[in-house]
Amino acid sequence: MTPDIDTPAHREAIPASDNPLGMEGIEFIEYATRQPHALGQALEAMGFRLVARHRSREVLLYRQGAMNLVVNAHPEDARVSATEGGAPVISAIALRVDDAGRAHARCLALGAWDVASHARAMELHIPAIHGPGGSRFYFVDRWREFSIYDVDFLPVADADPAPPALAGMRYFGVVQYVGPGRVDDWHTYYERLLGFTPVPAHERFGILPKGRLMRSPGGAFLWQLVEPLGWDDDLDMPQESLQRIGIGVPDVADAVRQLGARGVRFVDSAALHPEDRGALTETVLGGVAFELVLQPRSPS
Amino acid sequence: MNTPAAHARRDALAGFGMDTITLAGPLEARLAAMAEAGFSQVMLGARDLTGHPGGVAGAVAALRASGLRPTGFQVLRDFEGLAGALHGYKVDIAQAMLEMCAALESPVLLACSSVSRHASDDPEILAADLRKLAMLALPLGIRVAYEGLSWGRTINEYTTAWDIVCRADMPNLGAGIDSYHILAARTPLDALDELDPERIFLVQLSDFMWRETQSFEDRMTTARTFRVFPGEGAHSEAVAEIVLRLERLGYGGDYSFEVFNDDYQQLPLATVTGRARRAAAWLREDVLHRAVPLPAWAGSHPPAR
């Protein structure tokens, strides 16, 4: 935490805390796309299974293990992806917090932009703020006692509602591309609004250890801010975006082997061996890639 | 505008720009006059967009067509220090202005210190509000330049404005320096040396014709009707010193001429842009002693483009 947030604010009391939102990890990650079937195939190759469909919109829920992944092809939302040359984009991250309303109000008080809700009758209104590019951060607090998906989604017939994770995969983090000279800006955004803390430079994970690494409060996942090489100051500011999902696995070589058998191709996969720290899938559909990161299974 | 002579003219003016508020007439004519005079950047105001017959989109298209790059966008007033419904109202206004700023792809929003009697004078509260403003600007890639108006109620000098910027401590919040307000408030210049050049996001230059502006009323009236270009006024030595101090400090950003002047509003555009060119030449050659690059066609190297 930075001390400034903890100074008494004049409009509301913002309590000092290492985890001001009571964050406990990622509830789901959402892609927006106009190609839900093509993306669905790519996700199935990665081990995700279609488990439910939204009641009123063209939105699909994929799952494996503890990872929920939403494919949003609702025309209003999928329009976001039209600006990216038609490639699917990571359009939202839903964060598990103590109290969604309080988390949302705190962020707005600190200068976050509110996202208008489009919930229909009897659907959940999930509060959200604007993130990088056209993305959003949702705040979800109903994940202990029941599932938000039971309200808005209908299960797919005959589908296992809780398919196991392939190769022990689970969400590890998100890589965000930032514009030239923008690492400090976004660092401040995650630090002040959401309570992320920088990871010391000597702690590095995966195969692409560049950029600024931050840890979510509670430590459930990491956030990597990367200023891509080759962006020219003379050109217009490139689109900032949530670029890819990092997936933690206990054994990189085993995961690469299992995924390879399902048709997933890796960048430079020939060079991998068991002690490797990570692997990067080839980009499909013009922008979808996953990064595997070595993450020993926790004792629990 | 792509002749070697035009390139040479632009190089000589590099780093200097004009404000749209100095000129009269339609936006397109003002932008064309600046480009014709050799300027490559322009400081825009919200009224340029709202008053355009084509609306915001029309003004953005006019800017693109002019080939000028935006220096910044002005001006958010009286944002900091308000409470309750007033604060909420100002947040709405700030969001709308940030969206206009983003539409122009302007890198900087100018926010000037509050004159409101309803605003708090507690520096921690002022800093918290500017921190919030900078957070609102952050996802849009906009930097906020906070300027101390010389008739601001609590913050009316660059020194106290800088203190608030430091308290707020946001990477995209910095100082907006305006020579007029420094001269009008007679703030000592040596404190300029204390600023972090990386956190000066905008420098606006102008002068005026009399020695002093004692009251806030005087400062406001002079500021809004009778500023002149650098080198034309009664404080040329001080303007020169401001620029020299900023350069010594390592400031590498833009200078924009913010010259509100009722007379200039009644003169042909080319007459006024000519005076702006003369001001840029004075600063460049007589003050900064920068070498004017040879025209591309006079050197041994072929033109860059």
Coordinates of C-alpha atoms in Angstrom, one line a residue:
Chain A
M1 CA 0.0 0.0 0.0
T2 CA 1.1 3.5 -0.7
P3 CA 0.8 5.9 2.2
D4 CA -1.3 8.4 0.3
I5 CA -4.3 6.2 0.0
D6 CA -4.2 5.7 3.8
T7 CA -4.3 9.4 4.6
P8 CA -7.8 10.3 5.8
A9 CA -9.8 11.2 2.8
H10 CA -12.3 14.0 3.3
R11 CA -15.3 12.4 1.7
E12 CA -15.1 8.9 3.1
A13 CA -13.1 6.8 5.4
I14 CA -10.8 4.6 3.5
P15 CA -9.4 2.0 5.9
A16 CA -5.7 1.2 5.8
S17 CA -5.2 -2.3 4.5
D18 CA -2.9 -4.5 2.5
N19 CA -5.9 -5.8 0.7
P20 CA -8.3 -2.9 0.6
L21 CA -10.9 -4.8 -1.6
G22 CA -10.5 -8.1 0.1
M23 CA -9.4 -9.5 -3.2
E24 CA -9.1 -13.3 -3.4
G25 CA -8.3 -14.0 -7.0
I26 CA -9.9 -14.2 -10.5
E27 CA -13.5 -15.3 -10.8
F28 CA -13.5 -15.3 -14.6
I29 CA -11.7 -13.9 -17.6
E30 CA -13.7 -12.8 -20.5
Y31 CA -12.9 -12.6 -24.2
A32 CA -15.0 -10.5 -26.6
T33 CA -15.2 -11.9 -30.2
R34 CA -17.3 -12.1 -33.2
Q35 CA -15.9 -15.6 -33.8
P36 CA -17.2 -17.5 -30.8
H37 CA -16.9 -20.9 -32.5
A38 CA -13.4 -20.5 -33.7
L39 CA -12.3 -19.2 -30.2
G40 CA -14.3 -22.0 -28.6
Q41 CA -12.2 -24.6 -30.6
A42 CA -9.0 -22.9 -29.5
L43 CA -10.1 -23.0 -25.9
E44 CA -11.1 -26.6 -26.1
A45 CA -7.7 -27.4 -27.4
M46 CA -6.4 -25.8 -24.3
G47 CA -8.5 -28.1 -22.2
F48 CA -11.5 -25.8 -21.5
R49 CA -15.0 -27.3 -21.8
L50 CA -18.2 -25.5 -22.7
V51 CA -20.4 -25.8 -19.5
A52 CA -23.1 -23.1 -19.8
R53 CA -24.8 -20.5 -22.0
H54 CA -26.1 -17.1 -21.0
R55 CA -29.9 -16.9 -20.7
S56 CA -30.4 -13.8 -22.8
R57 CA -27.2 -13.0 -24.7
E58 CA -24.7 -14.8 -26.9
V59 CA -22.3 -15.5 -24.1
L60 CA -20.7 -18.8 -23.3
L61 CA -19.0 -20.2 -20.2
Y62 CA -16.0 -22.4 -20.5
R63 CA -14.4 -24.1 -17.5
Q64 CA -11.6 -26.4 -16.4
G65 CA -10.6 -26.9 -12.8
A66 CA -10.8 -23.5 -11.0
M67 CA -10.6 -21.5 -14.3
N68 CA -13.8 -19.9 -15.6
L69 CA -13.5 -18.3 -19.0
V70 CA -16.4 -16.4 -20.6
V71 CA -16.7 -15.9 -24.4
N72 CA -18.8 -12.9 -25.0
A73 CA -20.1 -12.7 -28.6
H74 CA -23.0 -10.3 -27.7
P75 CA -22.9 -7.8 -30.6
E76 CA -22.6 -4.7 -28.4
D77 CA -19.6 -6.2 -26.5
A78 CA -18.0 -8.0 -29.4
R79 CA -17.7 -4.7 -31.2
V80 CA -14.7 -4.1 -29.0
S81 CA -12.9 -6.8 -30.9
A82 CA -13.7 -5.2 -34.3
T83 CA -11.2 -2.6 -33.5
E84 CA -8.5 -5.2 -33.1
G85 CA -8.7 -6.4 -36.7
G86 CA -11.4 -8.9 -35.7
A87 CA -9.1 -10.8 -33.3
P88 CA -10.6 -11.9 -30.0
V89 CA -9.6 -9.6 -27.2
I90 CA -9.5 -10.1 -23.4
S91 CA -12.3 -7.7 -22.6
A92 CA -12.8 -8.2 -18.9
I93 CA -11.3 -9.7 -15.7
A94 CA -13.7 -10.5 -12.9
L95 CA -12.1 -10.1 -9.5
R96 CA -13.3 -11.9 -6.4
V97 CA -13.6 -9.4 -3.6
D98 CA -15.2 -9.2 -0.1
D99 CA -18.0 -6.8 -1.0
A100 CA -18.5 -5.9 -4.6
G101 CA -20.5 -2.7 -3.9
R102 CA -17.9 -1.4 -1.5
A103 CA -15.0 -2.3 -3.8
H104 CA -16.7 -0.5 -6.7
A105 CA -17.5 2.6 -4.6
R106 CA -13.9 2.8 -3.3
C107 CA -12.5 2.7 -6.8
L108 CA -14.9 5.4 -8.1
A109 CA -14.0 7.6 -5.1
L110 CA -10.3 7.3 -6.1
G111 CA -11.0 8.2 -9.8
A112 CA -12.0 5.0 -11.6
W113 CA -14.5 5.2 -14.5
D114 CA -17.8 3.5 -13.9
V115 CA -19.1 1.0 -16.4
A116 CA -22.9 1.2 -17.0
S117 CA -24.7 -2.0 -16.3
H118 CA -26.8 -3.7 -19.0
A119 CA -28.3 -6.4 -16.7
R120 CA -31.8 -7.3 -17.6
A121 CA -34.6 -8.3 -15.2
M122 CA -33.5 -10.9 -12.7
E123 CA -29.9 -10.9 -14.0
L124 CA -27.0 -10.1 -11.8
H125 CA -25.8 -6.5 -11.8
I126 CA -22.0 -6.9 -11.6
P127 CA -20.4 -3.6 -10.8
A128 CA -17.4 -2.7 -13.0
I129 CA -14.7 -0.1 -13.7
H130 CA -12.8 0.6 -16.9
G131 CA -9.4 -0.9 -17.4
P132 CA -6.8 -0.6 -20.1
G133 CA -8.0 -0.3 -23.7
G134 CA -11.6 -1.1 -23.8
S135 CA -11.4 -3.7 -21.0
R136 CA -13.2 -3.8 -17.7
F137 CA -12.7 -5.1 -14.2
Y138 CA -15.7 -6.6 -12.6
F139 CA -16.2 -7.1 -8.9
V140 CA -17.8 -10.3 -7.8
D141 CA -18.5 -11.1 -4.1
R142 CA -20.9 -14.1 -4.5
W143 CA -18.5 -17.0 -5.0
R144 CA -18.4 -18.7 -1.6
E145 CA -22.0 -19.5 -1.0
F146 CA -23.3 -19.9 -4.6
S147 CA -22.2 -19.4 -8.2
I148 CA -23.0 -16.3 -10.1
Y149 CA -23.3 -18.5 -13.2
D150 CA -26.4 -20.2 -11.7
V151 CA -28.3 -16.9 -12.1
D152 CA -27.4 -15.8 -15.6
F153 CA -26.4 -19.0 -17.3
L154 CA -28.1 -22.3 -18.2
P155 CA -26.0 -25.4 -18.1
V156 CA -25.2 -27.2 -21.3
A157 CA -27.0 -30.5 -21.4
D158 CA -24.9 -33.6 -20.6
A159 CA -21.8 -31.4 -19.9
D160 CA -19.8 -32.0 -16.8
P161 CA -20.3 -28.8 -14.8
A162 CA -16.9 -29.1 -13.2
P163 CA -14.4 -30.5 -15.7
P164 CA -11.0 -31.2 -14.2
A165 CA -8.1 -29.1 -15.2
L166 CA -5.7 -30.4 -17.8
A167 CA -2.2 -30.8 -16.6
G168 CA -3.1 -29.0 -13.3
M169 CA -3.6 -25.7 -15.0
R170 CA -4.8 -22.7 -13.1
Y171 CA -4.8 -18.9 -13.6
F172 CA -1.4 -17.5 -12.9
G173 CA -1.6 -14.0 -14.2
V174 CA -2.3 -11.5 -17.0
V175 CA 0.1 -9.8 -19.3
Q176 CA -0.9 -6.2 -20.2
Y177 CA 0.7 -4.2 -23.0
V178 CA 1.2 -0.6 -22.2
G179 CA 2.0 2.4 -24.3
P180 CA 5.5 4.0 -24.5
G181 CA 6.5 5.3 -21.1
R182 CA 3.3 4.1 -19.5
V183 CA 4.6 1.5 -17.1
D184 CA 4.6 3.9 -14.1
D185 CA 1.1 5.1 -14.9
W186 CA -0.4 1.6 -14.9
H187 CA 1.6 0.6 -11.9
T188 CA 0.0 3.4 -10.0
Y189 CA -3.4 2.4 -11.3
Y190 CA -3.1 -1.2 -10.0
E191 CA -1.4 -0.1 -6.8
R192 CA -3.8 2.7 -5.7
L193 CA -7.1 1.4 -7.0
L194 CA -6.7 -2.4 -6.4
G195 CA -3.9 -2.7 -3.9
F196 CA -1.4 -4.6 -6.1
T197 CA 2.2 -4.5 -4.9
P198 CA 5.3 -4.6 -7.1
V199 CA 7.2 -7.9 -7.2
P200 CA 10.9 -7.5 -6.4
A201 CA 13.1 -7.5 -9.5
H202 CA 14.9 -10.8 -8.5
E203 CA 11.6 -12.7 -8.4
R204 CA 10.8 -13.7 -11.9
F205 CA 8.6 -16.3 -13.4
G206 CA 8.0 -17.9 -16.8
I207 CA 10.0 -17.4 -20.0
L208 CA 9.5 -13.7 -20.7
P209 CA 10.7 -12.0 -17.6
K210 CA 10.5 -8.5 -18.8
G211 CA 8.4 -5.5 -17.8
R212 CA 7.0 -4.6 -14.4
L213 CA 5.6 -7.5 -12.3
M214 CA 2.9 -6.9 -9.7
R215 CA 1.2 -9.2 -7.3
S216 CA -2.5 -9.1 -6.5
P217 CA -3.4 -8.4 -2.8
G218 CA -3.7 -11.8 -1.2
G219 CA -1.1 -13.1 -3.8
A220 CA -3.6 -15.2 -5.9
F221 CA -2.2 -14.0 -9.2
L222 CA 0.3 -11.8 -10.9
W223 CA 0.1 -8.8 -13.3
Q224 CA 2.8 -8.1 -15.8
L225 CA 3.1 -4.7 -17.5
V226 CA 5.0 -4.9 -20.7
E227 CA 6.0 -2.0 -23.0
P228 CA 6.4 -3.9 -26.3
L229 CA 9.6 -3.3 -28.2
G230 CA 9.4 -1.6 -31.5
W231 CA 6.8 0.9 -30.7
D232 CA 7.8 4.1 -32.3
D233 CA 7.4 7.4 -30.5
D234 CA 6.6 9.0 -33.9
L235 CA 3.6 6.8 -34.4
D236 CA 0.3 7.3 -32.7
M237 CA 0.0 5.6 -29.3
P238 CA -0.7 2.0 -30.0
Q239 CA -3.7 0.3 -28.5
E240 CA -3.0 -0.7 -24.9
S241 CA -4.6 -4.1 -24.1
L242 CA -4.8 -7.1 -21.9
Q243 CA -2.6 -9.2 -24.2
R244 CA -2.6 -12.8 -22.8
I245 CA -3.4 -15.1 -19.9
G246 CA -0.7 -16.7 -17.9
I247 CA -1.5 -20.2 -16.8
G248 CA 0.4 -21.9 -13.9
V249 CA 1.3 -25.6 -14.3
P250 CA 3.2 -27.9 -11.9
D251 CA 5.2 -29.4 -14.8
V252 CA 5.7 -27.4 -18.0
A253 CA 7.0 -30.3 -20.1
D254 CA 4.0 -32.4 -19.2
A255 CA 1.6 -29.6 -20.0
V256 CA 3.3 -29.0 -23.3
R257 CA 3.1 -32.6 -24.1
Q258 CA -0.6 -32.9 -23.2
L259 CA -1.5 -29.8 -25.0
G260 CA 0.6 -30.6 -28.0
A261 CA -1.3 -33.9 -28.4
R262 CA -4.5 -31.8 -28.6
G263 CA -3.1 -29.7 -31.4
V264 CA -1.8 -26.7 -29.5
R265 CA 1.5 -25.4 -31.0
F266 CA 4.2 -23.7 -29.0
V267 CA 6.7 -21.1 -29.9
D268 CA 10.1 -22.9 -29.9
S269 CA 8.7 -26.0 -28.2
A270 CA 11.6 -28.1 -29.4
A271 CA 13.9 -26.3 -26.9
L272 CA 11.8 -27.2 -23.9
H273 CA 12.7 -29.8 -21.2
P274 CA 11.2 -30.6 -17.8
E275 CA 12.9 -28.0 -15.7
D276 CA 11.8 -25.3 -18.0
R277 CA 10.1 -22.3 -16.5
G278 CA 7.5 -21.8 -19.1
A279 CA 6.2 -22.0 -22.6
L280 CA 4.3 -19.7 -25.0
T281 CA 1.6 -21.0 -27.3
E282 CA 1.6 -19.8 -30.9
T283 CA -0.9 -17.0 -31.5
V284 CA -4.1 -18.1 -33.0
L285 CA -7.1 -16.1 -34.4
G286 CA -4.9 -13.0 -34.8
G287 CA -4.3 -12.4 -31.1
V288 CA -5.0 -15.3 -28.7
A289 CA -2.0 -16.8 -26.9
F290 CA -1.4 -18.5 -23.5
E291 CA 1.7 -18.5 -21.5
L292 CA 2.4 -21.5 -19.3
V293 CA 4.4 -20.8 -16.2
L294 CA 6.0 -23.2 -13.8
Q295 CA 4.1 -23.0 -10.6
P296 CA 4.6 -25.9 -8.1
R297 CA 1.3 -27.2 -6.8
S298 CA 0.5 -25.6 -3.5
P299 CA 0.3 -28.1 -0.5
S300 CA -3.5 -27.4 -0.2
Chain B
M1 CA 4.1 23.2 -47.2
N2 CA 6.7 20.5 -48.1
T3 CA 9.2 22.7 -49.9
P4 CA 12.7 22.9 -48.3
A5 CA 12.0 26.5 -47.3
A6 CA 8.9 25.3 -45.4
H7 CA 10.9 22.6 -43.6
A8 CA 13.5 25.1 -42.6
R9 CA 10.8 27.4 -41.3
R10 CA 9.3 24.6 -39.3
D11 CA 12.6 23.6 -37.8
A12 CA 13.2 27.1 -36.7
L13 CA 9.9 27.0 -34.7
A14 CA 10.3 23.5 -33.4
G15 CA 9.2 23.3 -29.7
F16 CA 7.1 26.5 -30.0
G17 CA 3.4 26.6 -30.6
M18 CA 0.4 28.9 -30.5
D19 CA -2.9 28.8 -28.7
T20 CA -6.1 28.9 -30.7
I21 CA -7.4 31.5 -28.3
T22 CA -5.0 34.1 -29.7
L23 CA -6.7 34.1 -33.1
A24 CA -10.2 35.0 -34.3
G25 CA -12.2 33.1 -36.9
P26 CA -13.1 29.5 -37.7
L27 CA -10.9 26.8 -36.4
E28 CA -9.8 25.7 -39.8
A29 CA -8.6 29.2 -40.7
R30 CA -6.8 29.6 -37.4
L31 CA -5.0 26.2 -37.8
A32 CA -4.2 27.0 -41.4
A33 CA -2.7 30.3 -40.4
M34 CA -0.5 28.7 -37.8
A35 CA 0.7 26.0 -40.2
E36 CA 1.3 28.6 -42.8
A37 CA 3.5 30.5 -40.4
G38 CA 5.5 27.4 -39.8
F39 CA 4.2 26.2 -36.5
S40 CA 3.8 22.5 -36.1
Q41 CA 1.8 22.3 -32.9
V42 CA -1.3 23.9 -31.3
M43 CA -2.8 24.3 -27.9
L44 CA -6.6 23.8 -28.2
G45 CA -9.5 24.9 -26.1
A46 CA -12.7 23.2 -25.3
R47 CA -14.7 25.9 -27.2
D48 CA -12.8 25.0 -30.4
L49 CA -14.6 21.7 -30.2
T50 CA -18.0 22.8 -28.8
G51 CA -18.2 25.8 -31.1
H52 CA -17.3 23.9 -34.3
P53 CA -20.3 23.5 -36.7
G54 CA -19.3 19.9 -37.1
G55 CA -19.1 19.4 -33.3
V56 CA -16.3 17.5 -31.6
A57 CA -15.9 15.2 -34.6
G58 CA -15.7 18.2 -37.0
A59 CA -13.0 19.9 -34.8
V60 CA -11.0 16.7 -34.5
A61 CA -11.1 16.3 -38.3
A62 CA -10.0 19.9 -38.8
L63 CA -7.0 19.3 -36.5
R64 CA -6.1 16.1 -38.4
A65 CA -6.4 17.8 -41.7
S66 CA -4.2 20.7 -40.5
G67 CA -1.2 18.5 -39.9
L68 CA -0.6 20.2 -36.5
R69 CA -0.1 18.1 -33.5
P70 CA -1.9 19.0 -30.3
T71 CA 0.3 20.4 -27.5
G72 CA -2.5 20.2 -25.0
F73 CA -6.1 20.9 -24.3
Q74 CA -7.6 23.5 -21.9
V75 CA -9.0 24.2 -19.5
L76 CA -10.6 22.4 -16.5
R77 CA -11.5 25.0 -13.9
D78 CA -12.3 24.9 -10.2
F79 CA -12.0 21.2 -9.9
E80 CA -10.2 20.7 -6.6
G81 CA -11.4 21.3 -3.1
L82 CA -15.2 20.9 -3.6
A83 CA -17.4 18.6 -1.5
G84 CA -20.6 16.7 -1.9
A85 CA -22.8 17.3 -4.9
L86 CA -20.4 20.1 -6.2
H87 CA -17.6 17.6 -6.3
G88 CA -19.7 15.0 -8.1
Y89 CA -20.7 17.7 -10.6
K90 CA -17.1 18.6 -11.3
V91 CA -16.1 15.0 -11.7
D92 CA -18.7 14.7 -14.5
I93 CA -17.3 17.9 -16.1
A94 CA -13.8 16.5 -15.8
Q95 CA -14.8 13.2 -17.4
A96 CA -16.4 15.0 -20.3
M97 CA -13.3 17.2 -20.9
L98 CA -11.0 14.2 -20.7
E99 CA -13.1 12.5 -23.4
M100 CA -12.7 15.6 -25.6
C101 CA -9.0 15.7 -24.9
A102 CA -8.8 12.0 -25.8
A103 CA -10.7 12.6 -29.0
L104 CA -8.1 15.1 -30.0
E105 CA -5.4 12.7 -29.0
S106 CA -4.0 15.5 -27.0
P107 CA -1.4 14.3 -24.5
V108 CA -2.1 17.0 -21.8
L109 CA -5.1 18.4 -20.1
L110 CA -4.6 21.7 -18.4
A111 CA -6.3 22.2 -15.1
C112 CA -6.0 25.5 -13.4
S113 CA -6.2 26.2 -9.7
S114 CA -9.6 26.9 -8.2
V115 CA -11.0 30.4 -7.7
S116 CA -14.1 29.1 -6.0
R117 CA -15.1 30.4 -2.5
H118 CA -16.8 27.0 -2.0
A119 CA -13.5 25.2 -2.2
S120 CA -11.5 23.9 0.7
D121 CA -8.1 25.5 1.3
D122 CA -6.7 22.3 2.9
P123 CA -3.7 21.2 0.8
E124 CA -4.3 17.5 1.6
I125 CA -7.8 17.8 0.2
L126 CA -6.7 19.7 -2.9
A127 CA -4.0 17.0 -3.5
A128 CA -6.5 14.2 -3.0
D129 CA -8.8 15.7 -5.6
L130 CA -6.0 16.2 -8.1
R131 CA -4.9 12.6 -7.5
K132 CA -8.4 11.6 -8.4
L133 CA -8.3 13.8 -11.5
A134 CA -5.0 12.2 -12.6
M135 CA -6.5 8.7 -12.0
L136 CA -9.4 9.6 -14.2
A137 CA -7.0 10.7 -16.9
L138 CA -4.7 7.7 -16.5
P139 CA -6.5 5.0 -18.6
L140 CA -6.9 7.5 -21.4
G141 CA -3.2 8.1 -21.5
I142 CA -3.6 11.8 -20.6
R143 CA -1.3 13.8 -18.4
V144 CA -2.7 16.5 -16.2
A145 CA -0.8 19.8 -16.0
Y146 CA -1.9 21.8 -12.9
E147 CA -1.4 25.5 -13.1
G148 CA -1.6 28.1 -10.4
L149 CA -3.8 30.9 -11.6
S150 CA -2.5 34.2 -10.2
W151 CA -5.9 34.9 -8.9
G152 CA -6.6 31.4 -7.6
R153 CA -8.2 31.5 -4.2
T154 CA -5.7 29.2 -2.3
I155 CA -3.2 28.2 -5.0
N156 CA -2.0 31.3 -6.9
E157 CA 1.7 30.7 -7.5
Y158 CA 3.6 28.0 -9.3
T159 CA 5.4 27.2 -6.0
T160 CA 2.3 26.3 -4.1
A161 CA 0.9 24.5 -7.2
W162 CA 4.0 22.4 -7.3
D163 CA 3.6 21.6 -3.6
I164 CA 0.1 20.2 -4.3
V165 CA 1.4 18.2 -7.3
C166 CA 4.1 16.7 -5.1
R167 CA 1.5 15.8 -2.4
A168 CA -0.8 14.2 -4.9
D169 CA 2.2 12.1 -6.2
M170 CA 0.8 10.7 -9.4
P171 CA 3.1 10.0 -12.4
N172 CA 0.7 11.6 -14.8
L173 CA 0.1 14.7 -12.7
G174 CA 2.6 17.6 -13.2
A175 CA 3.0 21.3 -13.3
G176 CA 1.7 23.7 -15.9
I177 CA 3.9 26.8 -15.9
D178 CA 2.5 30.0 -17.3
S179 CA 4.9 33.0 -17.4
Y180 CA 1.9 35.4 -17.2
H181 CA 0.9 34.2 -13.7
I182 CA 4.5 34.2 -12.5
L183 CA 4.9 37.8 -13.6
A184 CA 1.5 38.9 -12.4
A185 CA 2.0 37.4 -8.9
R186 CA 5.7 38.5 -8.9
T187 CA 6.7 35.0 -7.7
P188 CA 10.5 34.7 -7.4
L189 CA 12.0 32.8 -10.3
D190 CA 14.7 30.9 -8.3
A191 CA 12.1 28.4 -7.1
L192 CA 11.9 27.2 -10.7
D193 CA 15.1 25.4 -10.0
E194 CA 13.4 23.2 -7.5
L195 CA 11.0 21.7 -10.0
D196 CA 11.5 18.3 -11.5
P197 CA 11.8 18.9 -15.3
E198 CA 10.2 15.5 -16.0
R199 CA 7.1 16.7 -14.1
I200 CA 6.6 19.9 -16.0
F201 CA 4.0 18.9 -18.5
L202 CA 3.4 22.3 -20.2
V203 CA 4.9 25.7 -20.4
Q204 CA 2.8 28.6 -21.6
L205 CA 4.5 31.9 -22.4
S206 CA 3.1 35.4 -22.6
D207 CA 3.8 38.9 -21.3
F208 CA 1.8 42.1 -20.6
M209 CA 2.4 45.8 -21.1
W210 CA 2.4 47.3 -17.7
R211 CA 4.7 46.7 -14.8
E212 CA 2.3 45.5 -12.1
T213 CA -1.0 43.9 -11.5
Q214 CA -1.7 44.5 -7.9
S215 CA -5.2 43.1 -7.4
F216 CA -6.7 39.8 -8.4
E217 CA -9.1 41.9 -10.4
D218 CA -6.3 43.5 -12.3
R219 CA -4.6 40.2 -12.9
M220 CA -7.7 38.6 -14.3
T221 CA -8.6 41.5 -16.6
T222 CA -5.1 41.8 -18.0
A223 CA -4.8 38.0 -18.4
R224 CA -8.0 37.8 -20.4
T225 CA -7.7 40.9 -22.6
F226 CA -4.2 42.3 -22.8
R227 CA -1.5 39.7 -22.9
V228 CA 1.2 40.0 -25.5
F229 CA 3.7 37.6 -27.0
P230 CA 7.1 37.0 -25.4
G231 CA 9.5 39.9 -26.3
E232 CA 6.6 42.3 -26.8
G233 CA 5.8 43.2 -23.2
A234 CA 7.2 45.0 -20.1
H235 CA 8.9 41.9 -18.7
S236 CA 11.0 40.5 -21.5
E237 CA 14.0 40.0 -19.2
A238 CA 11.9 38.0 -16.8
V239 CA 10.3 35.9 -19.6
A240 CA 13.8 35.2 -20.9
E241 CA 15.0 34.2 -17.4
I242 CA 12.1 31.8 -17.0
V243 CA 12.9 30.1 -20.3
L244 CA 16.6 30.0 -19.5
R245 CA 16.0 28.5 -16.1
L246 CA 13.7 25.9 -17.5
E247 CA 16.2 25.0 -20.1
R248 CA 19.0 24.8 -17.6
L249 CA 16.8 22.6 -15.4
G250 CA 16.5 20.2 -18.4
Y251 CA 13.0 20.9 -19.5
G252 CA 12.6 19.4 -22.9
G253 CA 8.9 19.8 -23.5
D254 CA 6.8 22.3 -25.5
Y255 CA 6.3 26.0 -25.2
S256 CA 3.0 27.4 -26.2
F257 CA 2.1 31.1 -26.5
E258 CA -1.0 31.7 -24.5
V259 CA -1.8 35.2 -25.6
F260 CA -5.3 36.5 -24.8
N261 CA -5.5 39.9 -26.5
D262 CA -8.5 41.8 -27.6
D263 CA -6.6 43.6 -30.3
Y264 CA -5.2 40.5 -31.8
Q265 CA -8.8 39.3 -32.2
Q266 CA -9.3 42.2 -34.6
L267 CA -6.3 41.7 -36.8
P268 CA -5.7 39.5 -39.9
L269 CA -4.6 36.1 -38.9
A270 CA -1.3 36.4 -40.7
T271 CA -0.5 39.6 -38.9
V272 CA -0.9 37.8 -35.5
T273 CA 0.9 34.6 -36.5
G274 CA 3.7 36.8 -37.8
R275 CA 4.1 38.3 -34.3
A276 CA 4.1 34.8 -32.9
R277 CA 6.9 33.8 -35.3
R278 CA 8.9 36.9 -34.2
A279 CA 8.4 35.8 -30.5
A280 CA 9.7 32.3 -31.3
A281 CA 12.7 33.7 -33.2
W282 CA 13.5 36.0 -30.2
L283 CA 13.4 33.1 -27.8
R284 CA 15.3 30.8 -30.0
E285 CA 18.0 33.1 -31.2
D286 CA 18.4 36.0 -28.7
V287 CA 17.4 34.1 -25.5
L288 CA 18.4 30.5 -26.0
H289 CA 21.1 31.2 -28.6
R290 CA 20.1 28.0 -30.4
A291 CA 21.6 27.6 -33.8
V292 CA 19.0 27.8 -36.5
P293 CA 19.5 24.7 -38.6
L294 CA 20.5 25.3 -42.1
P295 CA 17.8 24.6 -44.6
A296 CA 18.0 21.0 -45.7
W297 CA 18.8 22.0 -49.3
A298 CA 21.9 24.0 -48.1
G299 CA 23.5 21.1 -46.3
S300 CA 25.6 18.3 -47.7
H301 CA 22.9 15.7 -46.7
P302 CA 19.8 15.1 -48.7
P303 CA 16.5 16.2 -47.1
A304 CA 15.3 13.7 -44.5
R305 CA 12.0 13.2 -46.2

